[in-house]
């Protein structure tokens, strides 16, 4: 499964890239730092799933979802955000209506059990997003 990582934080991008590279059956299609690059890369590489941050320069994750709908781009999408939206059903509903298959919090440190827990949830979400398309 080919995953495009879109996150403006280089540390988070690197962590997600390392997780994906270690997981059998997954590969990083590309890793980009803003929404414009994300749209361009989806069109060029046709990933199975996009791991999408919401707050990015040049184009937000929400705007990326809207642009994907406009252009009929159909990879699965897992939103991975640091924003406190997991307790806001209306925001989650909006993101899902725009094409997000799952929404996860990137509330983890680079080491420890919380990264292990995030990793399990992340790969479960990536698999579900890929099969939903």
Protein backbone atom coordinates (compact mmCIF):
# COMPACT_ATOMS: atom_id res chain seq x y z
CA UNK A 1 0.00 0.00 0.00
CA UNK A 2 1.43 3.35 -1.08
CA UNK A 3 1.03 6.22 1.40
CA UNK A 4 1.51 9.93 0.74
CA UNK A 5 2.44 11.82 3.92
CA UNK A 6 1.42 15.50 4.01
CA UNK A 7 2.56 17.29 7.16
CA UNK A 8 4.40 20.59 7.59
CA UNK A 9 6.23 19.41 10.73
CA UNK A 10 9.49 17.71 9.63
CA UNK A 11 9.72 15.67 12.85
CA UNK A 12 6.20 14.27 12.42
CA UNK A 13 6.86 13.61 8.72
CA UNK A 14 10.01 11.67 9.62
CA UNK A 15 8.26 9.66 12.37
CA UNK A 16 5.38 8.70 10.04
CA UNK A 17 7.82 7.86 7.26
CA UNK A 18 9.84 5.59 9.56
CA UNK A 19 6.70 3.85 10.82
CA UNK A 20 5.50 3.19 7.26
CA UNK A 21 8.90 2.01 6.03
CA UNK A 22 9.07 -0.56 8.86
CA UNK A 23 5.59 -1.96 8.24
CA UNK A 24 5.35 -4.86 5.81
CA UNK A 25 3.06 -4.19 2.87
CA UNK A 26 3.39 -0.40 3.14
CA UNK A 27 5.62 2.08 1.33
CA UNK A 28 5.97 5.85 1.33
CA UNK A 29 4.86 7.17 -2.07
CA UNK A 30 6.13 10.64 -1.09
CA UNK A 31 6.35 13.01 1.87
CA UNK A 32 5.36 16.65 1.36
CA UNK A 33 5.14 19.72 3.59
CA UNK A 34 2.17 21.71 2.27
CA UNK A 35 -1.25 21.37 0.71
CA UNK A 36 -0.28 22.49 -2.80
CA UNK A 37 2.46 19.86 -2.94
CA UNK A 38 -0.02 17.31 -1.64
CA UNK A 39 -2.47 17.88 -4.52
CA UNK A 40 0.33 17.85 -7.12
CA UNK A 41 1.79 14.66 -5.67
CA UNK A 42 -1.57 12.87 -5.56
CA UNK A 43 -1.97 13.60 -9.27
CA UNK A 44 1.58 12.44 -10.08
CA UNK A 45 1.89 9.35 -7.86
CA UNK A 46 -1.70 8.10 -7.34
CA UNK A 47 -1.16 6.89 -3.75
CA UNK A 48 -3.57 4.44 -2.15
CA UNK A 49 -3.89 6.60 0.96
CA UNK A 50 -3.01 10.15 2.02
CA UNK A 51 -1.93 10.79 5.61
CA UNK A 52 -3.09 14.41 5.90
CA UNK A 53 -2.32 17.12 8.45
CA UNK A 54 -4.96 19.86 8.77
CA UNK A 55 -2.73 22.86 9.47
CA UNK A 56 -0.24 23.32 6.65
CA UNK A 57 1.08 26.33 4.72
CA UNK A 58 -0.21 27.34 1.28
CA UNK A 59 -3.29 25.10 1.56
CA UNK A 60 -4.89 23.59 4.66
CA UNK A 61 -5.81 19.93 4.94
CA UNK A 62 -9.48 20.90 4.75
CA UNK A 63 -8.78 22.77 1.49
CA UNK A 64 -6.87 19.72 0.20
CA UNK A 65 -9.95 17.58 0.85
CA UNK A 66 -12.14 20.08 -1.03
CA UNK A 67 -9.68 20.21 -3.96
CA UNK A 68 -9.60 16.39 -4.07
CA UNK A 69 -13.40 16.37 -4.41
CA UNK A 70 -13.29 19.03 -7.15
CA UNK A 71 -10.70 17.09 -9.13
CA UNK A 72 -12.22 13.67 -8.45
CA UNK A 73 -9.04 12.40 -6.76
CA UNK A 74 -9.93 9.30 -4.80
CA UNK A 75 -7.19 7.99 -2.53
CA UNK A 76 -8.23 7.07 0.98
CA UNK A 77 -7.55 9.81 3.53
CA UNK A 78 -6.45 9.56 7.15
CA UNK A 79 -6.38 12.96 8.85
CA UNK A 80 -3.61 13.12 11.47
CA UNK A 81 -3.92 16.36 13.40
CA UNK A 82 -2.62 18.13 16.46
CA UNK A 83 -5.79 20.22 16.64
CA UNK A 84 -8.20 19.37 19.48
CA UNK A 85 -11.03 18.22 17.19
CA UNK A 86 -11.56 14.67 18.44
CA UNK A 87 -14.18 16.01 20.87
CA UNK A 88 -15.89 18.12 18.20
CA UNK A 89 -18.32 15.88 16.28
CA UNK A 90 -19.39 18.68 13.90
CA UNK A 91 -15.79 19.20 12.71
CA UNK A 92 -15.30 15.46 12.34
CA UNK A 93 -18.56 15.17 10.41
CA UNK A 94 -17.47 17.96 8.05
CA UNK A 95 -14.08 16.31 7.42
CA UNK A 96 -15.77 12.96 6.75
CA UNK A 97 -18.23 14.61 4.34
CA UNK A 98 -15.21 16.02 2.47
CA UNK A 99 -13.69 12.55 2.13
CA UNK A 100 -11.70 11.81 5.29
CA UNK A 101 -11.99 8.12 6.15
CA UNK A 102 -10.46 8.44 9.63
CA UNK A 103 -9.29 11.17 12.01
CA UNK A 104 -6.45 10.59 14.45
CA UNK A 105 -4.69 12.79 16.99
CA UNK A 106 -0.93 13.15 16.71
CA UNK A 107 -0.74 13.43 20.47
CA UNK A 108 2.31 11.19 20.86
CA UNK A 109 5.97 11.44 21.73
CA UNK A 110 8.63 9.93 19.44
CA UNK A 111 9.30 7.14 21.96
CA UNK A 112 7.24 5.09 24.33
CA UNK A 113 3.92 3.32 24.53
CA UNK A 114 1.90 6.22 23.17
CA UNK A 115 3.75 5.94 19.85
CA UNK A 116 3.08 2.18 19.83
CA UNK A 117 -0.62 2.81 20.45
CA UNK A 118 -0.70 5.52 17.77
CA UNK A 119 1.07 3.16 15.34
CA UNK A 120 -1.58 0.44 15.78
CA UNK A 121 -4.41 2.94 15.30
CA UNK A 122 -2.62 4.55 12.35
CA UNK A 123 -2.12 1.33 10.39
CA UNK A 124 -5.67 0.18 11.13
CA UNK A 125 -6.94 3.52 9.78
CA UNK A 126 -4.68 3.39 6.70
CA UNK A 127 -5.91 -0.12 5.83
CA UNK A 128 -9.55 0.85 6.29
CA UNK A 129 -9.11 4.03 4.24
CA UNK A 130 -7.48 2.14 1.37
CA UNK A 131 -10.23 -0.47 1.23
CA UNK A 132 -12.99 2.17 1.46
CA UNK A 133 -12.01 3.66 -1.90
